[in-house]
mmCIF file of C-alpha atoms in Angstrom:
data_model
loop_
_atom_site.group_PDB
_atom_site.id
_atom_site.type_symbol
_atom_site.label_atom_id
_atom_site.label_comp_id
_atom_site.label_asym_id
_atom_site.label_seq_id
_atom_site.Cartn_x
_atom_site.Cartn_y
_atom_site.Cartn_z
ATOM 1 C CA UNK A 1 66.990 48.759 -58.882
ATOM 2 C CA UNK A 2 64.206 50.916 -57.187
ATOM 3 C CA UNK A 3 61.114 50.811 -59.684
ATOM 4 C CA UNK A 4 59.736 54.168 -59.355
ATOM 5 C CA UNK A 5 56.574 55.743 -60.827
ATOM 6 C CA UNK A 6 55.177 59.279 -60.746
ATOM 7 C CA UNK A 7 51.266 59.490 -59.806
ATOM 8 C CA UNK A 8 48.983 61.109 -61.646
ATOM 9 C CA UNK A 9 45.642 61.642 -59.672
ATOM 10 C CA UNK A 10 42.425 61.763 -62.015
ATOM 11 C CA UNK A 11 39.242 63.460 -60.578
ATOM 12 C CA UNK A 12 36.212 62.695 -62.120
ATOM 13 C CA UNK A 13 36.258 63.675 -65.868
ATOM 14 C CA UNK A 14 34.323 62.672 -69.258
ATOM 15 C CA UNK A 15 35.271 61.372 -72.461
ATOM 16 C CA UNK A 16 32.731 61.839 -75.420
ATOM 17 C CA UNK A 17 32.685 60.921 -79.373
ATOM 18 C CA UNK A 18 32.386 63.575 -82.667
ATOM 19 C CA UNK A 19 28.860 62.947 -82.022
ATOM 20 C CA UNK A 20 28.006 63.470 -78.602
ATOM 21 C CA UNK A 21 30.631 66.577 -78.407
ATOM 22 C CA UNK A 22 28.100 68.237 -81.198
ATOM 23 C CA UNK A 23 25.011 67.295 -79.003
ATOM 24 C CA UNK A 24 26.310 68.251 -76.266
ATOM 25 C CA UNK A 25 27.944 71.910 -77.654
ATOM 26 C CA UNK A 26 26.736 72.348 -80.944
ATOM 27 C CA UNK A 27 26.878 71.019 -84.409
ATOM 28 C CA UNK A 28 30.610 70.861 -86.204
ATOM 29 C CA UNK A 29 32.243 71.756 -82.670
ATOM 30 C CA UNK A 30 35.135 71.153 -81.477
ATOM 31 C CA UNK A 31 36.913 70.565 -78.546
ATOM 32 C CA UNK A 32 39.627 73.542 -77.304
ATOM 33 C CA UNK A 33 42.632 72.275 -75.496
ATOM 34 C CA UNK A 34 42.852 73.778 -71.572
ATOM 35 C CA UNK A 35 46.352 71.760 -71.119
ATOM 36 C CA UNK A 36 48.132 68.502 -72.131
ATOM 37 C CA UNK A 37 47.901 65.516 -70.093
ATOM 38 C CA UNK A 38 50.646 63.175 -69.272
ATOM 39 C CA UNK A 39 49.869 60.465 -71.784
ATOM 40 C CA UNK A 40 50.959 61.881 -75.566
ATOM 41 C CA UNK A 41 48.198 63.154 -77.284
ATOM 42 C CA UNK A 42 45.709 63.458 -74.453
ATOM 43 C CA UNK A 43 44.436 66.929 -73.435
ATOM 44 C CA UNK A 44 41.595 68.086 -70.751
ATOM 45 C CA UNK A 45 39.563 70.466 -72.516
ATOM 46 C CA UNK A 46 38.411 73.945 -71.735
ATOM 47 C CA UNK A 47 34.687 72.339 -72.408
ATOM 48 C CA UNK A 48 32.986 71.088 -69.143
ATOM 49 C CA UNK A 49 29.394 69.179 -68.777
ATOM 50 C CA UNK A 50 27.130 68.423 -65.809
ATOM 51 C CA UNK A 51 26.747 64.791 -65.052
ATOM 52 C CA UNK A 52 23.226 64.221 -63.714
ATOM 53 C CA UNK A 53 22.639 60.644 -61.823
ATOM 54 C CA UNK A 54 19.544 59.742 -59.568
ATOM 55 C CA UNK A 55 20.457 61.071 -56.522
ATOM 56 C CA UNK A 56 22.711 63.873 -57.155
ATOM 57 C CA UNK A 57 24.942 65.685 -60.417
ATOM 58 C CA UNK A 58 28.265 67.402 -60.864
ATOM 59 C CA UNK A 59 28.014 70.740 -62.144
ATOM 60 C CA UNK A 60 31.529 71.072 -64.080
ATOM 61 C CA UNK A 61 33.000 67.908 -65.112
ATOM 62 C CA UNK A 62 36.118 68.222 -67.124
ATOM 63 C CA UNK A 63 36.004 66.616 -70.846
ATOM 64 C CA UNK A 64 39.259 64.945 -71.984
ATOM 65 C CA UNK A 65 40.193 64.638 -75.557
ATOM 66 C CA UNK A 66 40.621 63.985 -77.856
ATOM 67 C CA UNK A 67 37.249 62.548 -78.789
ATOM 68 C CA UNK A 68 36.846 59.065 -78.358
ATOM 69 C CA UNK A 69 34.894 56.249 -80.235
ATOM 70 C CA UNK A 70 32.785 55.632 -76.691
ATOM 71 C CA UNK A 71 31.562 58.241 -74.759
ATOM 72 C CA UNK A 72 32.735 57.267 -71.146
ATOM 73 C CA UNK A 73 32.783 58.983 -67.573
ATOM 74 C CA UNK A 74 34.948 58.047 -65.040
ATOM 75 C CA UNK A 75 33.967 58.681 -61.754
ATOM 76 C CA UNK A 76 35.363 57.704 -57.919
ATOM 77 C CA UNK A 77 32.977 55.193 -55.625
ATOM 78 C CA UNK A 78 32.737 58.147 -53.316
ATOM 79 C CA UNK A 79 31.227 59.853 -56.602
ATOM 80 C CA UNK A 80 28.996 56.872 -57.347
ATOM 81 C CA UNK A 81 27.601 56.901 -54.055
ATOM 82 C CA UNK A 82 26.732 60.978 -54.432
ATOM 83 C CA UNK A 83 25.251 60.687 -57.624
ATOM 84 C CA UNK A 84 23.378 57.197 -57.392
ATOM 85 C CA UNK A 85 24.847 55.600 -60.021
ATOM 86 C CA UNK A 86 26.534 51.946 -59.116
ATOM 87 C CA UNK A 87 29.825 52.114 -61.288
ATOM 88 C CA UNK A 88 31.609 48.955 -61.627
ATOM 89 C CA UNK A 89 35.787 49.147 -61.380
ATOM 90 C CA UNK A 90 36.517 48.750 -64.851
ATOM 91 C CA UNK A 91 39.383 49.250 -67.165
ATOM 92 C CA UNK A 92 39.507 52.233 -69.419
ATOM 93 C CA UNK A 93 36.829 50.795 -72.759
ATOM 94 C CA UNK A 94 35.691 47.978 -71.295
ATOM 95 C CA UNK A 95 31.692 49.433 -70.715
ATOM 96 C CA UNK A 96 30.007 46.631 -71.918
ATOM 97 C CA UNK A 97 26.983 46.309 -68.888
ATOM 98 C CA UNK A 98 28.213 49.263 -67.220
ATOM 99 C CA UNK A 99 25.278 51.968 -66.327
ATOM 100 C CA UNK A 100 24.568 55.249 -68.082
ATOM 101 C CA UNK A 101 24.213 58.689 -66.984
ATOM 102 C CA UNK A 102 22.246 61.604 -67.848
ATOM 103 C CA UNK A 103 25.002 64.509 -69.673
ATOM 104 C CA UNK A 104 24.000 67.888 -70.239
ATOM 105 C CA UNK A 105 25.737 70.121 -72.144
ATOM 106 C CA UNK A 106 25.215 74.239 -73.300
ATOM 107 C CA UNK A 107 23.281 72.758 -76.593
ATOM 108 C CA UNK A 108 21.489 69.874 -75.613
ATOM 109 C CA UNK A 109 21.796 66.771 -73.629
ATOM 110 C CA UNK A 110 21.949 62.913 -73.942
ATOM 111 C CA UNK A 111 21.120 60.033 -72.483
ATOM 112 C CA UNK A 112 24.362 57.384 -71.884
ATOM 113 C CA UNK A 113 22.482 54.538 -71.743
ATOM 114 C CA UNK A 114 26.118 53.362 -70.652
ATOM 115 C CA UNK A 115 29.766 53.748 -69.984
ATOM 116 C CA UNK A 116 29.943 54.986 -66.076
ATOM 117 C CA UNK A 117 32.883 53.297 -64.736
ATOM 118 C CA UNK A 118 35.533 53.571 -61.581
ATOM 119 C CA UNK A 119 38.406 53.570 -63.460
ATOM 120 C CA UNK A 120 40.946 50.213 -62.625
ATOM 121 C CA UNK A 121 44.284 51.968 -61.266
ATOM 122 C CA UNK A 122 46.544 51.204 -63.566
ATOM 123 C CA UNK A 123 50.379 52.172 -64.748
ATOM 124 C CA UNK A 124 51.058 53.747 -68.037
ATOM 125 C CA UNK A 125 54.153 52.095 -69.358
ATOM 126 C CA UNK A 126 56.555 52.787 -72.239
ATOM 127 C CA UNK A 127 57.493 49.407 -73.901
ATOM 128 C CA UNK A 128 61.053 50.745 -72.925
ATOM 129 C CA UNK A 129 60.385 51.582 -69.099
ATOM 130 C CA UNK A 130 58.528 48.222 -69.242
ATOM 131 C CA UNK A 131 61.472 46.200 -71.205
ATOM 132 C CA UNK A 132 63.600 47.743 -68.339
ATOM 133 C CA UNK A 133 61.801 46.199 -65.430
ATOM 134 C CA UNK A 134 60.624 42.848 -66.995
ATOM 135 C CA UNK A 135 56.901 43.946 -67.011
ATOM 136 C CA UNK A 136 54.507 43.090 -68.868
ATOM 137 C CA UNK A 137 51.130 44.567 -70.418
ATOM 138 C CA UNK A 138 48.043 43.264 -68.714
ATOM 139 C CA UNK A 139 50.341 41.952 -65.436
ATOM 140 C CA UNK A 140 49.380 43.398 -62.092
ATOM 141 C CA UNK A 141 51.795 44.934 -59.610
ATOM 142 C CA UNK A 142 51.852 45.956 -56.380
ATOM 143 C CA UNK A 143 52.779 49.552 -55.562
ATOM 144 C CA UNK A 144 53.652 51.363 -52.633
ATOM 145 C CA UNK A 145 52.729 55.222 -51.782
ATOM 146 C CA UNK A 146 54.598 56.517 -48.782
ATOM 147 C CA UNK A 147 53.857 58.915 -45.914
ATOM 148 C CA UNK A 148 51.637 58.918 -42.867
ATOM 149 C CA UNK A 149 48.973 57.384 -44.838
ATOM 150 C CA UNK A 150 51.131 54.979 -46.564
ATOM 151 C CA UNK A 151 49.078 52.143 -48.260
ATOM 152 C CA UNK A 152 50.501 49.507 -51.123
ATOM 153 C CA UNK A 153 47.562 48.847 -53.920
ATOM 154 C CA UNK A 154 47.323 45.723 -55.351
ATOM 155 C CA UNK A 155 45.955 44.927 -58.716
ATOM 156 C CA UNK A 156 47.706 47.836 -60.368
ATOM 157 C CA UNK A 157 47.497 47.067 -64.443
ATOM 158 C CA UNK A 158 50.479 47.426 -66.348
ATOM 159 C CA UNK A 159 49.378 48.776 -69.847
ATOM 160 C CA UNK A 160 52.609 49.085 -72.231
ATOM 161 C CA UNK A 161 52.720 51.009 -75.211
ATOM 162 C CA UNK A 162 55.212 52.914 -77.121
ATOM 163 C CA UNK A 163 52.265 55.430 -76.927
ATOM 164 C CA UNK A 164 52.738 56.219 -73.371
ATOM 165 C CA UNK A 165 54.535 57.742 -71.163
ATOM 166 C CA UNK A 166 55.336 56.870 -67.755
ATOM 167 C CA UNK A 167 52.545 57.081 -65.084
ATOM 168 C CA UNK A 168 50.428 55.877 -62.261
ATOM 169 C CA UNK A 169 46.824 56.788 -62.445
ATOM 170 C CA UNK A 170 44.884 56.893 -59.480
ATOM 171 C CA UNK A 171 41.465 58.410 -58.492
ATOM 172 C CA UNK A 172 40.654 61.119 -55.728
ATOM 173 C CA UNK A 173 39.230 57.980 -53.331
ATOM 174 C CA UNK A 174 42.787 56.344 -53.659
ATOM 175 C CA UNK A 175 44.912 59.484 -53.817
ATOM 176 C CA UNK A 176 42.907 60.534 -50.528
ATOM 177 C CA UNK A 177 42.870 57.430 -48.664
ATOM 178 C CA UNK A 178 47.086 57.359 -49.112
ATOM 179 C CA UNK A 179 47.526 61.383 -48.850
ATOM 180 C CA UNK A 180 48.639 61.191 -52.094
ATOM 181 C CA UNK A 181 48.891 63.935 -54.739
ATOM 182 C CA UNK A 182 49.553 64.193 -58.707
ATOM 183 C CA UNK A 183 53.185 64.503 -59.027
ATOM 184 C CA UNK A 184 54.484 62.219 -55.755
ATOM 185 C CA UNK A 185 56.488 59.385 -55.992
ATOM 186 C CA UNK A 186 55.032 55.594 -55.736
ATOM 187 C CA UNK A 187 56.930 52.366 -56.161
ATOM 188 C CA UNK A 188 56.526 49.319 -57.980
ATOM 189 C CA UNK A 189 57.138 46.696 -55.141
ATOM 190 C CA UNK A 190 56.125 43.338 -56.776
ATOM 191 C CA UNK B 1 47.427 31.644 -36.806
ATOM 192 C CA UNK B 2 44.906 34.187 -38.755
ATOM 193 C CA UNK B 3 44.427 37.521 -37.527
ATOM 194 C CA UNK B 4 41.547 38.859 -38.507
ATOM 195 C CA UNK B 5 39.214 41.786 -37.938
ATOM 196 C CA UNK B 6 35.961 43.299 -38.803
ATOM 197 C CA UNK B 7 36.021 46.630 -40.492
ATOM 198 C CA UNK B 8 33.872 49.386 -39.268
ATOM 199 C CA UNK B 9 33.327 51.927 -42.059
ATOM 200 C CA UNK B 10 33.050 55.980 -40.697
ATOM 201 C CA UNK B 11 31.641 58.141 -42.514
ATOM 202 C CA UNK B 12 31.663 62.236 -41.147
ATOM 203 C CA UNK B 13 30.578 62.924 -37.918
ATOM 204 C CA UNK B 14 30.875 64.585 -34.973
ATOM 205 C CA UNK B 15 31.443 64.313 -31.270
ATOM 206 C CA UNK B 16 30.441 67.510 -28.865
ATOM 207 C CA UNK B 17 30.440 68.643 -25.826
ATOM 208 C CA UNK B 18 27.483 68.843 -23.468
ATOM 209 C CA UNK B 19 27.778 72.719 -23.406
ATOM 210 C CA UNK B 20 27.785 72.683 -27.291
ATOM 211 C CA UNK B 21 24.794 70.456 -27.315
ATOM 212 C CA UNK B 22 22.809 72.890 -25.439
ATOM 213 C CA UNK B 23 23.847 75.630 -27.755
ATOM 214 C CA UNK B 24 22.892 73.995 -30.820
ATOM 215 C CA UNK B 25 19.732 72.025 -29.332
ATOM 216 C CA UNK B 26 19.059 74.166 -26.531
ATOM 217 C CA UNK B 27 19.263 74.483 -22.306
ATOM 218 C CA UNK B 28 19.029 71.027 -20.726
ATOM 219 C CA UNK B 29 19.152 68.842 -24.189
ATOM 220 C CA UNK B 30 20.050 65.185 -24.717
ATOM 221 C CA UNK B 31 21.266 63.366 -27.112
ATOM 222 C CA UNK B 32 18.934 60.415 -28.086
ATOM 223 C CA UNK B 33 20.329 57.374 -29.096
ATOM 224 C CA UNK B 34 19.841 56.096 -32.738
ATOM 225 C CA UNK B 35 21.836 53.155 -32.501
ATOM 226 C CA UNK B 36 24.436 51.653 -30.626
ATOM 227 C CA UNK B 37 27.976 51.828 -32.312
ATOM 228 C CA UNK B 38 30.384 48.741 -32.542
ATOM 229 C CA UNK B 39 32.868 49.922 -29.135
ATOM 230 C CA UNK B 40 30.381 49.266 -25.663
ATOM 231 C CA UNK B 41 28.520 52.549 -24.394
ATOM 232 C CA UNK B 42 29.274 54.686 -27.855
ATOM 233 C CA UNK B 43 25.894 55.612 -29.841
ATOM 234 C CA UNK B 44 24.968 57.301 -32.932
ATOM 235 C CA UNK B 45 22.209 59.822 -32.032
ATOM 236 C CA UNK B 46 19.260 61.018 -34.077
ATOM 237 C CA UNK B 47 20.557 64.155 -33.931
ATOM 238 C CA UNK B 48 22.205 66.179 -36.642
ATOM 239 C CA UNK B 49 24.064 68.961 -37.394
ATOM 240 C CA UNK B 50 25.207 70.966 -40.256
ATOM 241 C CA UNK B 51 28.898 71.588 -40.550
ATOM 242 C CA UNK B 52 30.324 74.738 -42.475
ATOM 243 C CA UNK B 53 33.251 75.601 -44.330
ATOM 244 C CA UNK B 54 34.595 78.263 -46.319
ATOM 245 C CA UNK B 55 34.257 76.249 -49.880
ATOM 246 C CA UNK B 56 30.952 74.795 -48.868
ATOM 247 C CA UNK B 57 28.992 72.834 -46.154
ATOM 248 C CA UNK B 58 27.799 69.716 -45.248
ATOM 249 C CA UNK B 59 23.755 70.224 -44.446
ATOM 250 C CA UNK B 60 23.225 66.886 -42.466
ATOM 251 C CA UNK B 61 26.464 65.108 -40.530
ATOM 252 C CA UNK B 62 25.617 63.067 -37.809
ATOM 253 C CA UNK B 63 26.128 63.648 -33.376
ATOM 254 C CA UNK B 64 28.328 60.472 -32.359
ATOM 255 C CA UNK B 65 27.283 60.216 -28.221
ATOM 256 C CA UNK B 66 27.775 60.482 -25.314
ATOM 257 C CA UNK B 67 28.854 64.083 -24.683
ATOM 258 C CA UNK B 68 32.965 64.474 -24.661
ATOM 259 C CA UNK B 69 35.264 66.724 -22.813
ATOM 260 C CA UNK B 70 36.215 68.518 -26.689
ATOM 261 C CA UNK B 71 34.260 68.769 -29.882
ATOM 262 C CA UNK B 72 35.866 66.999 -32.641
ATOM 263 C CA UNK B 73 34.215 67.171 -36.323
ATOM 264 C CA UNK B 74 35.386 63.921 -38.435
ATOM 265 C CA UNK B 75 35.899 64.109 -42.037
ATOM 266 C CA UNK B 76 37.676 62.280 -45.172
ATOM 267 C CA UNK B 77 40.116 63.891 -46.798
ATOM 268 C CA UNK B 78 37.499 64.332 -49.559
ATOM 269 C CA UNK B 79 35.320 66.008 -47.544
ATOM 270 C CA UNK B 80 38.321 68.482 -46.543
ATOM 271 C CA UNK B 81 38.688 69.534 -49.590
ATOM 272 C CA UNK B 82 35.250 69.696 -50.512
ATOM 273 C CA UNK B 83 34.513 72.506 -47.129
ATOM 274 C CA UNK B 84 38.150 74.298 -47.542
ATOM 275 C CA UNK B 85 39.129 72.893 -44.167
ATOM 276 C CA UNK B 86 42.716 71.389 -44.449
ATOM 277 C CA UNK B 87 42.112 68.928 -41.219
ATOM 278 C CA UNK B 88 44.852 66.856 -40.503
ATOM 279 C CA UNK B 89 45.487 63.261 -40.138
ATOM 280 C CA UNK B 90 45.121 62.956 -36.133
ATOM 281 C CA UNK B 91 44.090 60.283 -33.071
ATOM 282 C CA UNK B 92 40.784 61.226 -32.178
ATOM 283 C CA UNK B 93 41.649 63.284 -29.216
ATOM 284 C CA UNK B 94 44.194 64.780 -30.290
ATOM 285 C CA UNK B 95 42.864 68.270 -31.766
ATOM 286 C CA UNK B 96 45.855 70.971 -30.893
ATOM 287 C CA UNK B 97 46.565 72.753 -33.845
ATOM 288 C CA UNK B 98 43.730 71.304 -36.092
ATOM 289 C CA UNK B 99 41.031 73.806 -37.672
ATOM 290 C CA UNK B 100 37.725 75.036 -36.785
ATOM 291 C CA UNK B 101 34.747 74.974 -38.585
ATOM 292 C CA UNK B 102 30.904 76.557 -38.128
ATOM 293 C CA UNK B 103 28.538 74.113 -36.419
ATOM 294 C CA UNK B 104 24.714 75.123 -36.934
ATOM 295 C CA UNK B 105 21.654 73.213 -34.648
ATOM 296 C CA UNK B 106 18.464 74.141 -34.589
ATOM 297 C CA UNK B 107 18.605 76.474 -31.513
ATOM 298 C CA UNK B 108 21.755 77.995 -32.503
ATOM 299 C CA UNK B 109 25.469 77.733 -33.584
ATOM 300 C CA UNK B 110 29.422 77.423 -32.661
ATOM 301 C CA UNK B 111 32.205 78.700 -34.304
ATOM 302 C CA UNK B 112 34.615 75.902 -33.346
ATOM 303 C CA UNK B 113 38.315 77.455 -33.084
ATOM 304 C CA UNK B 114 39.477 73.700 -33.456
ATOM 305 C CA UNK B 115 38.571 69.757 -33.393
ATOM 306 C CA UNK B 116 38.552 69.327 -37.022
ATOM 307 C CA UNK B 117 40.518 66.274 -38.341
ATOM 308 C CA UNK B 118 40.900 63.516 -40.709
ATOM 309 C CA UNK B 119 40.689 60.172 -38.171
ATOM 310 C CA UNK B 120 44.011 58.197 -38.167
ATOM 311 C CA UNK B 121 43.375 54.532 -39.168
ATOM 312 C CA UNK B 122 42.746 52.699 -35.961
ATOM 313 C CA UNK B 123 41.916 49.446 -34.634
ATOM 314 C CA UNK B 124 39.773 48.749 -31.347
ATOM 315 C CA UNK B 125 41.452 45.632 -29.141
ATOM 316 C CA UNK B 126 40.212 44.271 -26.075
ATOM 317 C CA UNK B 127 42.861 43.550 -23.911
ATOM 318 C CA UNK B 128 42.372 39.595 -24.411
ATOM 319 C CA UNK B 129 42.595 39.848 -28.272
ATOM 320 C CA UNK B 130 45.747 42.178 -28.073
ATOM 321 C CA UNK B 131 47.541 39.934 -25.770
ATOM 322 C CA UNK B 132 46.146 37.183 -27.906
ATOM 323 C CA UNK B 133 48.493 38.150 -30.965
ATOM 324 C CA UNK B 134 50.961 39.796 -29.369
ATOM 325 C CA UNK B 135 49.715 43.423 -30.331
ATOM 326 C CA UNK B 136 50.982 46.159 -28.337
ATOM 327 C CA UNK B 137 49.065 49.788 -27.399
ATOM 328 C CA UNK B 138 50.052 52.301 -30.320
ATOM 329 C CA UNK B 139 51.689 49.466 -32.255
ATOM 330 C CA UNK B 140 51.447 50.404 -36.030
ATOM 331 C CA UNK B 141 50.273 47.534 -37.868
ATOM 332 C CA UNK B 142 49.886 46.464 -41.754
ATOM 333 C CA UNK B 143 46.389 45.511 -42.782
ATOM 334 C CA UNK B 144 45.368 43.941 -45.440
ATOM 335 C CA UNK B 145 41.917 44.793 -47.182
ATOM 336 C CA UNK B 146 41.079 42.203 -50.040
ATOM 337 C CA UNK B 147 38.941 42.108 -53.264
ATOM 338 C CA UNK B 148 39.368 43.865 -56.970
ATOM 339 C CA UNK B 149 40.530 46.889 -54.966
ATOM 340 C CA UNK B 150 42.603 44.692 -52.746
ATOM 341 C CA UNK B 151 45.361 47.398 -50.773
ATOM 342 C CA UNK B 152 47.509 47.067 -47.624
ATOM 343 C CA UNK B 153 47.063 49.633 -45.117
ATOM 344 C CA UNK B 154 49.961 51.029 -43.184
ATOM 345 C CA UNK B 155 50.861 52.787 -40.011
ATOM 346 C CA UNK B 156 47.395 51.622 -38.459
ATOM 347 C CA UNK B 157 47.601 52.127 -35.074
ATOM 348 C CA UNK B 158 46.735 49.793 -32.598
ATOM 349 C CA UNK B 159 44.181 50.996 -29.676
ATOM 350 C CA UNK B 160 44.120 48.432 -26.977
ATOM 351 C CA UNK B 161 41.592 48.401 -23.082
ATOM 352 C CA UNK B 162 39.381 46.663 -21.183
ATOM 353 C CA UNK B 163 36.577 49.155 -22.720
ATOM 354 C CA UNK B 164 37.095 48.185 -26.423
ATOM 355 C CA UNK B 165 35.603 45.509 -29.096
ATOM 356 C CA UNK B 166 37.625 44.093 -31.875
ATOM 357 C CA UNK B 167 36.704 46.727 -34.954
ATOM 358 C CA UNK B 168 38.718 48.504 -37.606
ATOM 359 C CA UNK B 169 38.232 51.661 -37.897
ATOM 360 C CA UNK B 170 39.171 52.986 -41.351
ATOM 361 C CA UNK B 171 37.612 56.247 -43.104
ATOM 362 C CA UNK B 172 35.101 56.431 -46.759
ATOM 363 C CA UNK B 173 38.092 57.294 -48.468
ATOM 364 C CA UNK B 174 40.412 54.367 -47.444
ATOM 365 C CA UNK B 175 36.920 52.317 -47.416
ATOM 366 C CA UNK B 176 35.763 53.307 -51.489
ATOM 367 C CA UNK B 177 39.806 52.971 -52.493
ATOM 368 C CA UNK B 178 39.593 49.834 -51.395
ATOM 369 C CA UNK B 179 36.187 48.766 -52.254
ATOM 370 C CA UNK B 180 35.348 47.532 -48.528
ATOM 371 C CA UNK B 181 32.188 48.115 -46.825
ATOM 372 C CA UNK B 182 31.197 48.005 -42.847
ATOM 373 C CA UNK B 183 31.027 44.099 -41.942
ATOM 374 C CA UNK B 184 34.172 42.885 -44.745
ATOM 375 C CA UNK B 185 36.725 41.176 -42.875
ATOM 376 C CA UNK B 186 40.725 42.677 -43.334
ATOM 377 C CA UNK B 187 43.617 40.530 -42.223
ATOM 378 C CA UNK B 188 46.402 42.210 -39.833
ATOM 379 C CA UNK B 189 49.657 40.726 -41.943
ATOM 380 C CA UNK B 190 52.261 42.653 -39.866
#
């Protein structure tokens, strides 16, 4: 049974709490839905915010809710390197040590004094997708991504939930490196 | 038996012609060398140029010497789609087809009608090493990169003469998906 997985390709985006969102916008705003994402819930917002590191910032980075209990941004290495900002590989919440980032916003600005990660590629799993294949949350796969650039990552975290829906999330570095674009095909090979 | 090779990381560059050099430097010029690159007679020169696109420009990418028989501009696939230049995957040499781009020196500028592409994966054998482990010319190999951001890299073509040191040549997309830096060490598994 072929294991297949749709990719979802993640540019660099933001994730803020209550508190920073009225910092950053305002006090008592809120954050306006621009389009769903592919986990339940999720949305990116209309709202964007400039990122400003040592050596460089991004203008217009895209703000994900809904608002989180850790402001977090999630950028590529290729990013990291631009800005001047050494991001560890990390998963999603796990900031503890991780550098900060100036964020700047129409109403004010803050200081992250942390939470600047590479996102961990990982593989959003429905207990009953994972149930299926005999996977299990926390276990890393190997996937394959076809094509004249064809690469298979290792290290791919299986996180199961029955609050997610099917999905491989990859940044712009990996996506680029294996030609790869939100909506292809990969597949789970070990 | 191991096979292992070092990994040389490129970032965007680009290769000219003498008669483009003398355009964009002026009559007569010559490259000076900066340093000497990992294959024997190849240089990076202190010379730079800036290379233009429609979406935006890169102010500072670097002359690879000596002079060639074509121009050829280098980029990742990040950089493509940070310019607007959709530059294919290609051998270097192989440029039919491929977009142009603006080159700008400081004694004048090209409109290139072609030469820009995204470098095919590649690894440099002497003849000894090749015949060594059985590696043929244009052979496409699997390589393996290790580390948190450990990946296998496929359809990496084998490059094999008398005029080449053992190096593999891998873009700063496939090098920051992978987390590998000029120097690491990947494995050739098949």
């Amino acid at each position: 049974m072929s294991k297949t997985v749709p990719v979802g390709v993640s540019a660099r985006h933001i994730h803020l709490t209550q508190e920073h969102i009225e910092i950053l916008f305002g006090k008592g705003y809120q954050l306006t839905e621009f389009k769903p994402l592919s986990q339940p819930g999720q949305f990116a917002a209309n709202e964007q915010v400039a990122v400003i590191g040592p050596k460089g910032q991004f203008e217009k980075v895209r703000i994900l809710g809904p608002a989180r209990s850790a402001s977090q941004v999630e950028i590529s290495r290729t990013d990291s390197f631009a800005i001047g900002v050494k991001a560890p590989v990390r998963e999603s919440g796990n900031i503890e040590g991780t550098p900060g980032v100036t964020v700047k916003g129409p109403a004010g600005q803050i200081e992250l004094e942390k939470g600047v990660i590479v996102a961990a590629r990982h593989i959003h799993f429905h207990t009953s997708d994972a149930e299926k294949w005999g996977v299990k949350d926390k276990q890393l796969l190997k996937v394959r991504l076809g094509g004249e650039r064809g690469l298979v990552l290792e290290n791919v975290i299986a996180r199961v939930s029955d609050n997610f829906a099917l999905d491989m999330h990859i940044d712009t570095d990996e996506a680029n490196a294996a030609g790869a674009k939100t909506g292809d095909i990969a597949e789970i090979v070990e």
